Short mmCIF file of C-alpha atoms and ligand atoms in Angstrom, two decimals:
data_model
loop_
_atom_site.label_atom_id
_atom_site.label_comp_id
_atom_site.label_asym_id
_atom_site.label_seq_id
_atom_site.Cartn_x
_atom_site.Cartn_y
_atom_site.Cartn_z
CA MET A 258 122.92 120.76 75.55
CA LYS A 259 120.37 122.62 72.46
CA THR A 260 117.02 120.96 71.75
CA ILE A 261 115.94 119.37 68.29
CA PHE A 262 114.52 122.91 67.37
CA GLU A 263 118.15 124.38 67.54
CA LYS A 264 119.66 121.48 65.71
CA TRP A 265 117.18 123.04 62.89
CA GLN A 266 119.41 124.19 59.86
CA ARG A 267 116.32 126.04 58.62
CA ASP A 268 116.89 124.84 55.15
CA ASP A 269 116.14 122.31 54.27
CA ASN A 270 118.93 119.10 55.06
CA GLY A 271 116.34 116.35 55.94
CA PHE A 272 115.63 113.16 53.97
CA THR A 273 112.26 113.45 51.09
CA PHE A 274 111.06 109.33 49.93
CA ALA A 275 112.15 109.72 46.15
CA LYS A 276 107.78 110.67 43.97
CA LEU A 277 105.50 108.13 43.91
CA ASP A 278 105.17 105.83 40.38
CA VAL A 279 101.84 105.00 40.73
CA PRO A 280 98.50 106.82 42.01
CA ASP A 281 98.48 108.18 45.26
CA ASN A 282 95.86 106.61 46.91
CA GLU A 283 92.99 108.35 48.92
CA ALA A 284 94.97 111.59 49.55
CA VAL A 285 94.00 113.95 51.95
CA PRO A 286 92.16 116.73 49.91
CA GLU A 287 93.99 119.66 50.10
CA LYS A 288 91.75 121.98 52.44
CA PHE A 289 92.80 119.77 55.64
CA LEU A 290 96.64 120.24 55.07
CA ARG A 291 98.78 122.47 57.28
CA LYS A 292 101.14 124.85 55.39
CA SER A 293 103.71 124.21 57.66
CA LEU A 294 103.63 122.71 60.43
CA GLU A 295 107.19 124.12 61.89
CA LEU A 296 108.45 121.08 62.75
CA PRO A 297 112.30 121.00 62.71
CA ILE A 298 112.93 119.33 60.28
CA ILE A 299 116.53 117.96 60.12
CA SER A 300 118.88 114.84 59.36
CA GLU A 301 117.30 111.12 60.34
CA PRO A 302 121.37 110.11 62.61
CA GLU A 303 121.24 113.29 63.67
CA VAL A 304 117.19 113.28 65.00
CA ILE A 305 118.53 109.04 66.82
CA ARG A 306 122.05 110.98 68.19
CA HIS A 307 119.31 113.96 70.02
CA TYR A 308 117.26 110.73 70.68
CA THR A 309 119.97 108.27 72.08
CA THR A 310 121.71 111.38 74.29
CA LEU A 311 118.69 112.41 75.90
CA SER A 312 118.22 108.84 77.09
CA LYS A 313 120.81 108.63 78.46
CA ARG A 314 120.97 111.24 80.26
CA ASN A 315 118.05 109.48 81.82
CA PHE A 316 118.34 107.87 85.04
CA GLY A 317 115.86 104.48 85.18
CA VAL A 318 116.25 101.06 87.12
CA ASP A 319 117.65 99.42 83.78
CA LEU A 320 120.21 101.64 84.37
CA GLY A 321 121.33 101.84 88.29
CA PHE A 322 119.58 101.45 92.39
CA TYR A 323 117.06 103.53 92.38
CA PRO A 324 116.48 102.65 96.18
CA LEU A 325 113.18 105.11 96.58
CA GLY A 326 110.86 103.99 99.72
CA SER A 327 107.57 103.63 99.63
CA CYS A 328 107.58 104.07 95.85
CA THR A 329 109.35 99.51 95.58
CA MET A 330 111.69 100.67 92.40
CA LYS A 331 112.15 96.51 91.30
CA TYR A 332 113.11 95.54 88.05
CA ASN A 333 110.14 94.51 85.77
CA PRO A 334 111.21 91.48 84.43
CA LYS A 335 111.68 91.29 80.41
CA ILE A 336 109.22 88.63 79.96
CA ASN A 337 105.53 90.79 81.19
CA GLU A 338 107.00 92.81 78.17
CA ASP A 339 107.10 89.77 75.81
CA VAL A 340 103.82 88.51 76.71
CA ALA A 341 101.99 92.48 77.07
CA ARG A 342 103.40 92.65 72.65
CA LEU A 343 101.24 88.97 72.12
CA ALA A 344 98.99 90.26 69.19
CA GLY A 345 96.30 88.63 70.68
CA PHE A 346 96.37 90.75 73.31
CA THR A 347 97.80 94.25 71.72
CA GLU A 348 95.20 94.10 68.85
CA LEU A 349 92.12 93.39 71.13
CA HIS A 350 88.96 96.03 71.44
CA PRO A 351 87.23 97.17 73.61
CA TYR A 352 84.16 97.26 72.21
CA MET A 353 84.78 93.25 70.64
CA PRO A 354 82.20 91.22 72.00
CA GLN A 355 82.28 89.04 75.00
CA SER A 356 82.71 85.42 72.74
CA SER A 357 86.00 87.35 70.90
CA CYS A 358 88.00 87.85 74.38
CA GLN A 359 87.27 85.03 76.55
CA GLY A 360 91.15 84.30 77.30
CA ALA A 361 91.79 88.07 78.09
CA MET A 362 88.45 87.70 80.10
CA GLN A 363 89.71 84.87 82.01
CA LEU A 364 93.33 86.62 82.52
CA MET A 365 91.37 89.49 84.08
CA TYR A 366 89.19 86.99 85.93
CA GLU A 367 92.54 84.54 87.31
CA LEU A 368 93.81 87.90 87.71
CA THR A 369 91.85 88.79 90.54
CA ASP A 370 91.73 85.44 91.80
CA TYR A 371 95.29 86.12 93.20
CA LEU A 372 95.47 88.56 94.16
CA LYS A 373 92.14 87.95 95.72
CA GLU A 374 94.28 84.83 97.77
CA ILE A 375 97.44 86.66 98.62
CA ALA A 376 95.28 89.86 100.69
CA GLY A 377 92.97 87.04 101.58
CA MET A 378 89.91 89.41 100.26
CA ASP A 379 86.59 87.69 98.85
CA ALA A 380 86.23 90.60 95.52
CA VAL A 381 88.83 92.39 93.22
CA THR A 382 88.45 95.17 90.31
CA LEU A 383 91.26 95.61 88.55
CA GLN A 384 90.04 99.45 87.14
CA PRO A 385 91.17 101.86 89.55
CA ALA A 386 94.61 102.49 87.33
CA ALA A 387 95.95 103.86 90.72
CA GLY A 388 97.14 103.17 94.14
CA SER A 389 96.05 106.64 94.59
CA HIS A 390 93.32 105.81 92.55
CA GLY A 391 92.35 102.48 94.35
CA GLU A 392 91.99 104.56 97.19
CA PHE A 393 89.54 106.71 96.27
CA THR A 394 87.36 103.77 94.89
CA GLY A 395 88.21 101.59 98.98
CA MET A 396 86.58 105.25 100.30
CA MET A 397 83.52 105.35 98.23
CA VAL A 398 82.62 102.00 98.65
CA MET A 399 83.35 102.58 102.56
CA LYS A 400 81.44 104.87 102.00
CA ASN A 401 78.04 103.82 99.51
CA TYR A 402 78.07 101.40 103.03
CA PHE A 403 77.14 103.41 105.25
CA GLN A 404 75.45 105.57 103.67
CA GLU A 405 72.97 102.99 102.14
CA LYS A 406 72.67 102.00 106.41
CA GLY A 407 71.53 106.15 106.68
CA ALA A 408 74.23 106.30 109.06
CA SER A 409 75.85 109.78 109.05
CA ARG A 410 79.61 109.14 109.42
CA ASN A 411 81.78 111.96 107.52
CA LYS A 412 85.74 111.09 109.49
CA VAL A 413 88.65 108.88 108.73
CA LEU A 414 91.60 108.13 110.90
CA ILE A 415 94.49 108.27 108.81
CA PRO A 416 98.61 108.33 111.10
CA ASP A 417 100.80 111.19 110.40
CA SER A 418 102.82 108.14 109.13
CA ALA A 419 100.81 107.93 106.21
CA HIS A 420 101.46 108.33 102.37
CA GLY A 421 100.31 112.13 101.10
CA THR A 422 98.01 110.47 98.47
CA ASN A 423 96.05 108.71 101.88
CA PRO A 424 94.44 113.00 103.25
CA ALA A 425 94.46 113.83 99.47
CA THR A 426 91.87 111.32 98.60
CA VAL A 427 89.45 111.28 102.16
CA THR A 428 89.95 115.15 101.37
CA MET A 429 88.53 114.44 97.67
CA SER A 430 86.18 112.05 98.89
CA GLY A 431 83.67 114.65 100.47
CA LEU A 432 85.37 113.43 103.89
CA THR A 433 87.64 114.45 106.92
CA CYS A 434 90.74 112.93 107.87
CA VAL A 435 91.26 112.98 111.49
CA GLN A 436 94.86 112.05 112.25
CA VAL A 437 95.99 109.60 115.08
CA LYS A 438 99.61 109.69 116.10
CA SER A 439 101.94 107.90 116.48
CA ASN A 440 104.09 105.89 119.23
CA GLN A 441 108.36 106.39 120.92
CA LYS A 442 108.03 102.95 118.52
CA GLY A 443 107.21 104.46 115.24
CA THR A 444 103.63 102.48 115.33
CA VAL A 445 100.42 103.58 115.88
CA ASP A 446 99.33 105.04 119.62
CA LEU A 447 96.55 103.52 121.00
CA ASP A 448 95.45 106.10 123.58
CA ASP A 449 95.09 108.10 120.78
CA LEU A 450 93.38 105.87 118.43
CA ARG A 451 90.93 104.77 121.74
CA ASN A 452 90.32 108.81 122.13
CA LYS A 453 89.20 109.47 118.40
CA MET A 454 87.48 106.92 117.01
CA ASP A 455 84.16 107.73 117.66
CA LYS A 456 80.49 106.87 116.32
CA ASP A 457 81.08 109.59 113.04
CA VAL A 458 84.28 107.49 112.72
CA VAL A 459 84.39 105.44 108.72
CA GLY A 460 87.26 104.40 109.32
CA ILE A 461 91.12 103.69 109.24
CA MET A 462 92.95 104.16 107.05
CA LEU A 463 96.55 102.50 107.59
CA THR A 464 99.46 101.73 105.82
CA ASN A 465 101.12 98.81 106.94
CA PRO A 466 103.63 97.98 107.39
CA ASN A 467 103.39 101.40 107.76
CA THR A 468 105.20 103.94 105.68
CA LEU A 469 108.70 103.44 108.72
CA GLY A 470 108.87 100.54 106.72
CA LEU A 471 107.55 98.32 110.49
CA PHE A 472 105.26 96.31 110.63
CA GLU A 473 101.86 97.33 112.83
CA GLU A 474 102.54 94.10 115.59
CA ASP A 475 99.26 96.09 117.67
CA ILE A 476 97.11 95.33 114.21
CA LEU A 477 94.93 93.63 116.35
CA GLU A 478 93.85 95.28 118.62
CA VAL A 479 93.84 98.69 116.31
CA ILE A 480 91.30 96.85 113.68
CA ARG A 481 89.68 95.86 116.72
CA ILE A 482 88.64 99.01 117.96
CA VAL A 483 87.99 100.53 114.93
CA HIS A 484 85.07 97.26 114.60
CA ASP A 485 84.55 97.72 118.20
CA LYS A 486 83.08 101.07 117.22
CA GLY A 487 81.06 100.65 113.50
CA GLY A 488 83.98 101.20 111.29
CA LEU A 489 85.88 99.72 108.81
CA ALA A 490 89.15 98.72 108.38
CA TYR A 491 91.18 100.12 105.26
CA CYS A 492 95.37 98.80 104.45
CA ASP A 493 96.94 100.64 102.11
CA GLY A 494 98.13 97.71 100.48
CA ALA A 495 101.31 99.51 98.50
CA ASN A 496 104.21 98.21 100.69
CA LEU A 497 102.66 94.53 100.50
CA ASN A 498 106.32 93.92 99.09
CA ALA A 499 107.95 92.82 102.44
CA ILE A 500 104.77 90.60 103.18
CA MET A 501 103.05 89.16 100.29
CA GLY A 502 102.62 85.55 100.83
CA LEU A 503 103.61 85.53 104.61
CA VAL A 504 100.69 87.60 106.51
CA ARG A 505 96.46 88.50 104.14
CA PRO A 506 95.88 91.94 105.27
CA GLY A 507 92.52 89.85 104.85
CA ASP A 508 93.65 87.32 107.93
CA LEU A 509 93.63 90.54 110.20
CA GLY A 510 90.58 91.22 110.08
CA PHE A 511 90.76 94.65 107.37
CA ASP A 512 87.45 95.30 104.91
CA VAL A 513 89.04 96.68 102.41
CA ILE A 514 92.32 96.81 100.28
CA HIS A 515 94.44 98.17 97.39
CA PHE A 516 97.15 96.89 95.49
CA ASN A 517 99.83 99.20 93.32
CA LEU A 518 101.47 96.09 90.33
CA HIS A 519 103.54 99.28 89.46
CA LYS A 520 104.35 98.62 92.85
CA SER A 521 104.84 94.89 94.01
CA PHE A 522 103.31 93.29 91.07
CA SER A 523 106.61 94.69 88.49
CA THR A 524 104.43 96.62 86.94
CA PRO A 525 106.21 100.16 85.64
CA HIS A 526 105.61 102.86 87.45
CA GLY A 527 104.91 104.58 84.66
CA CYS A 528 106.29 108.56 84.97
CA GLY A 529 102.99 109.40 85.70
CA GLY A 530 101.59 106.67 83.24
CA PRO A 531 99.85 103.90 83.87
CA GLY A 532 99.95 102.01 86.91
CA ALA A 533 97.06 98.93 87.44
CA GLY A 534 96.05 99.63 91.64
CA PRO A 535 92.89 97.07 91.97
CA ILE A 536 91.28 96.79 95.34
CA GLY A 537 89.99 93.59 96.63
CA VAL A 538 87.27 93.65 99.63
CA LYS A 539 85.27 91.38 101.40
CA GLU A 540 81.83 89.52 101.43
CA PHE A 541 79.12 92.42 101.79
CA LEU A 542 81.20 95.67 100.26
CA LYS A 543 81.32 93.36 96.65
CA ARG A 544 78.52 94.51 95.32
CA TYR A 545 79.48 97.82 95.36
CA LEU A 546 82.37 97.12 93.05
CA PRO A 547 83.14 99.04 90.52
CA ASN A 548 81.17 97.91 87.28
CA PRO A 549 81.57 95.41 85.10
CA SER A 550 83.27 92.30 87.30
CA ILE A 551 84.17 89.08 85.58
CA GLU A 552 82.00 86.14 86.73
CA LYS A 553 82.95 82.67 85.05
CA GLU A 554 79.56 80.38 84.02
CA ASP A 555 79.66 76.89 82.81
CA GLU A 556 83.46 77.94 81.73
CA ILE A 557 82.21 81.55 80.11
CA TYR A 558 83.36 84.56 81.02
CA ARG A 559 80.75 86.78 81.56
CA PHE A 560 80.90 90.18 82.97
CA PHE A 561 78.40 91.50 85.78
CA TYR A 562 76.69 94.75 86.23
CA SER A 563 76.09 95.29 90.13
CA LYS A 564 72.86 97.48 91.05
CA ASP A 565 74.37 98.71 94.16
CA SER A 566 77.84 100.15 92.36
CA ILE A 567 78.83 102.73 93.27
CA GLY A 568 79.76 102.96 89.31
CA LYS A 569 83.10 103.29 86.85
CA VAL A 570 86.47 104.20 87.96
CA LYS A 571 87.98 103.94 84.93
CA ALA A 572 86.35 103.66 80.16
CA PHE A 573 85.97 100.34 80.10
CA TYR A 574 88.07 97.24 82.25
CA GLY A 575 91.60 99.57 83.59
CA ASN A 576 94.85 99.23 82.09
CA PHE A 577 94.66 95.26 80.25
CA GLY A 578 98.52 95.94 79.46
CA MET A 579 99.21 96.01 83.04
CA LEU A 580 97.06 93.02 84.17
CA VAL A 581 99.20 90.91 81.46
CA ARG A 582 102.50 92.25 82.56
CA ALA A 583 101.69 91.65 86.75
CA TYR A 584 99.91 88.26 85.47
CA THR A 585 103.16 86.93 84.03
CA TYR A 586 104.92 87.89 86.90
CA ILE A 587 102.40 86.45 89.81
CA ARG A 588 102.70 82.89 86.98
CA GLY A 589 105.90 83.73 87.18
CA LEU A 590 106.82 83.29 90.78
CA GLY A 591 103.84 81.33 91.28
CA SER A 592 103.40 81.08 95.09
CA ASP A 593 105.94 79.69 96.41
CA GLY A 594 108.21 82.51 94.88
CA ILE A 595 106.34 86.06 95.54
CA ARG A 596 106.90 84.43 99.16
CA LEU A 597 110.58 83.79 98.29
CA ALA A 598 110.75 88.01 96.95
CA ALA A 599 109.28 88.95 100.13
CA GLU A 600 110.97 87.65 102.21
CA ARG A 601 114.82 88.96 100.83
CA ALA A 602 113.37 92.41 100.66
CA VAL A 603 112.56 92.64 103.98
CA LEU A 604 116.76 90.31 104.14
CA ASN A 605 117.58 93.12 101.76
CA ALA A 606 116.95 95.99 104.06
CA ASN A 607 117.95 95.01 107.92
CA TYR A 608 121.42 93.40 106.05
CA MET A 609 121.72 97.68 104.51
CA LYS A 610 119.65 98.65 107.89
CA GLU A 611 122.70 96.66 110.51
CA ARG A 612 125.17 97.96 107.77
CA LEU A 613 124.72 101.64 108.54
CA LYS A 614 123.68 101.69 111.85
CA PRO A 615 127.42 102.83 112.77
CA HIS A 616 127.10 105.59 110.83
CA TYR A 617 124.51 106.95 110.46
CA HIS A 618 121.57 107.55 113.00
CA LEU A 619 119.08 105.35 112.76
CA THR A 620 115.56 106.94 113.20
CA TYR A 621 114.19 103.36 114.79
CA ASP A 622 116.17 100.91 115.27
CA ARG A 623 113.80 97.91 115.29
CA ILE A 624 113.46 95.04 113.17
CA CYS A 625 111.96 96.09 109.80
CA GLN A 626 109.66 95.25 106.75
CA HIS A 627 110.74 96.13 102.77
CA GLU A 628 112.95 99.40 104.35
CA PHE A 629 113.98 101.93 106.20
CA VAL A 630 114.30 104.81 107.49
CA ILE A 631 118.21 106.85 108.80
CA ASP A 632 118.02 110.54 108.85
CA ASP A 633 120.54 113.50 109.54
CA SER A 634 120.70 114.04 113.12
CA ASN A 635 124.08 113.41 113.55
CA MET A 636 125.11 114.54 109.91
CA PRO A 637 129.06 116.76 111.09
CA ASN A 638 129.47 120.47 109.40
CA GLY A 639 125.79 120.84 109.02
CA VAL A 640 125.57 118.65 105.83
CA THR A 641 121.54 117.05 105.73
CA THR A 642 119.81 115.14 103.82
CA ASN A 643 119.43 116.92 100.66
CA ASP A 644 123.45 117.35 99.96
CA ILE A 645 123.96 113.18 100.95
CA ALA A 646 120.49 113.24 98.23
CA LYS A 647 122.70 115.32 95.93
CA ARG A 648 126.49 113.56 96.55
CA LEU A 649 124.81 109.48 96.01
CA LEU A 650 124.26 111.01 92.16
CA ASP A 651 127.56 111.54 91.28
CA PHE A 652 128.38 107.44 92.04
CA GLY A 653 125.91 106.35 90.02
CA PHE A 654 123.09 105.66 92.30
CA HIS A 655 119.33 107.36 92.68
CA ALA A 656 118.30 108.62 95.50
CA PRO A 657 116.46 107.49 98.51
CA THR A 658 113.15 109.15 99.18
CA VAL A 659 113.98 111.51 101.98
CA TYR A 660 112.51 113.77 103.80
CA PHE A 661 109.32 111.96 103.83
CA PRO A 662 108.13 110.30 106.17
CA LEU A 663 106.85 113.55 107.67
CA ILE A 664 107.39 112.74 111.37
CA VAL A 665 110.75 112.35 110.80
CA GLN A 666 113.19 115.62 110.14
CA GLY A 667 115.23 114.56 107.82
CA ALA A 668 114.61 110.95 106.48
CA MET A 669 115.57 109.11 104.13
CA MET A 670 114.40 106.15 102.83
CA ILE A 671 115.38 103.47 102.15
CA GLU A 672 114.02 100.31 100.44
CA PRO A 673 116.05 97.91 98.08
CA THR A 674 113.35 95.45 97.45
CA GLU A 675 114.53 91.87 96.59
CA THR A 676 115.89 92.50 92.97
CA GLU A 677 119.54 93.40 93.42
CA THR A 678 122.58 91.27 94.87
CA LYS A 679 124.34 91.73 97.49
CA GLU A 680 127.49 93.48 95.54
CA THR A 681 124.82 96.36 94.51
CA LEU A 682 123.52 97.67 98.38
CA ASP A 683 127.53 97.16 99.56
CA GLN A 684 127.97 99.39 96.95
CA PHE A 685 125.05 101.88 97.88
CA ILE A 686 126.43 101.75 101.31
CA ASP A 687 130.13 102.05 100.55
CA ALA A 688 128.66 104.94 98.91
CA LEU A 689 126.71 106.54 102.00
CA ILE A 690 130.22 105.77 104.78
CA GLN A 691 132.33 107.42 101.64
CA ILE A 692 129.67 110.35 102.08
CA LYS A 693 129.77 110.49 105.84
CA HIS A 694 133.81 110.34 105.95
CA GLU A 695 133.49 113.40 102.77
CA ALA A 696 130.74 115.66 104.81
CA GLU A 697 133.76 115.78 108.14
CA ASN A 698 136.89 116.15 105.82
CA GLU A 699 135.47 118.19 102.82
CA PRO A 700 132.25 118.63 103.86
CA ASP A 701 132.27 121.11 100.78
CA LYS A 702 132.00 118.38 98.39
CA VAL A 703 128.99 116.84 99.84
CA LYS A 704 127.66 120.80 99.45
CA ASN A 705 127.99 121.18 96.56
CA ALA A 706 127.08 117.81 95.00
CA PRO A 707 126.45 116.41 91.99
CA TRP A 708 128.89 116.77 89.96
CA THR A 709 128.52 114.29 87.41
CA THR A 710 125.33 115.09 86.69
CA PRO A 711 123.73 117.20 83.47
CA VAL A 712 122.82 119.14 85.18
CA LYS A 713 124.68 120.46 88.69
CA ARG A 714 122.96 121.56 92.06
CA VAL A 715 119.76 123.81 90.47
CA ASP A 716 118.18 126.07 93.33
CA ALA A 717 114.58 124.83 94.27
CA VAL A 718 113.54 127.25 95.92
CA LYS A 719 114.01 128.89 92.24
CA ALA A 720 112.90 126.40 90.15
CA ALA A 721 109.21 126.05 92.63
CA ARG A 722 108.39 129.27 93.25
CA GLU A 723 109.61 130.44 89.66
CA VAL A 724 107.85 127.53 87.70
CA ASP A 725 109.26 127.49 83.80
CA ILE A 726 108.81 123.59 81.94
CA THR A 727 108.53 125.66 78.40
CA TYR A 728 110.34 125.75 74.86
CA CYS A 729 109.53 128.06 72.68
CA THR A 730 110.89 128.18 69.43
CA ILE A 731 107.38 129.23 67.15
CA CYS A 732 105.26 131.63 69.57
CA SER A 733 109.06 133.54 70.74
C1 LIG B 105 103.32 104.66 96.30
C2 LIG B 105 102.32 104.95 97.84
C3 LIG B 105 100.53 105.47 97.14
C4 LIG B 105 100.19 105.58 96.34
O1 LIG B 105 99.87 104.92 94.44
P1 LIG B 105 99.81 105.56 93.05
O2 LIG B 105 100.15 104.21 92.23
O3 LIG B 105 101.15 106.31 93.46
O4 LIG B 105 99.28 106.81 93.81
C5 LIG B 105 100.31 105.63 98.04
N1 LIG B 105 100.25 105.17 99.59
C6 LIG B 105 102.00 104.22 100.15
C7 LIG B 105 103.05 104.13 101.29
C8 LIG B 105 102.61 104.08 98.63
O5 LIG B 105 103.64 104.26 98.89
#
């Protein structure tokens, strides 16, 4: 497909408005104007067709099933958008006096209350802009806590099944990662944990349910081992979708947790754009949270600044538009709805797992939470996870998360979420079963897929080694 620059005929075939017959109002002085911007001049219908065609090459959850494990690509209800577009929210300015934005402050205050209740925590900040940003905020809170006590702890324990952001965060926080092994069941190996938990350890960073979709059933013991040696327990709450309304990480003993509003609470995954990764903490860590927090006194909402705060992690108060969407989602579902969403997410994952079990190798044959992992160990004719992921695109589905978690060779991690119908789940399962038959009978069909997408199989090595993502007309 041609780029918009290539469509530009270089002759002036755009539309020009008629000359003004009234005086020009405050025109920009001539000296500030460029002679030419080198922007393509194209008729309006051509521009519309160009971008509409491009948009049809995109894939998103509004177009089809998106079972990307660990990412919780659930449908984002459009009422969230309606509410976020109310003028009272969109026309706010962060420097407005607090007295004139009490409604927005009330929304933020109440959202922190809901998140506290869902996670079993005592205080919440809404500032971090992503899950990983929340992890960083949480690590800094934990680090400050020990620094103030004069303790020179510098290690953080992370299970080998962890999401890549966990070790990255720990390293960015100036701390050192120590890996804890998983056992045969896919959960934390308690003996390895006991050996590694010592007086230099800040704490453990644990995802529960973990990235294999398994609930850490020894969680109380895990946290006891860490607490007994004076460490803290951090919960990577990105997978809260499986347990919200059912289990509260704070009740299990976790001291800090981050939420991914753009996963469990149905705000859009920003494609690098705005996300929101609030964190919750227990009372004894509250004073370290980023400034400001919101307090309520005599029905008035005020920003509160703690002198022990780790500082700011985001300009102003966080990605406010995302907070409005998450608030709308939580209010829309209510506490029963939140629990039902988690129950359905778990039911959907287990249904898919059981139907796929006769055809694909199920890495851990146990009841799963919101996601499960299959692998390519029983694939005939050298068909790999990568081939299966590519072939799925021909059926109109997004591929699952592949080759993660790292402890499973050829992993395919499938997370259906609660917002899909049984028909959709069945179609996806049937596609995977058909791909298995193709792998047996006509493997080239799988190995050379995709066949129907605008871009066919790319050379992944070349794409990674010789990255060229620019298109240049002006400089060539
Ligand atoms: C998505 C995810 C994260 C990181 O969240 P971002 O918002 O992408 O930074 C961390 N841990 C787990 C388990 C996740 O699934």
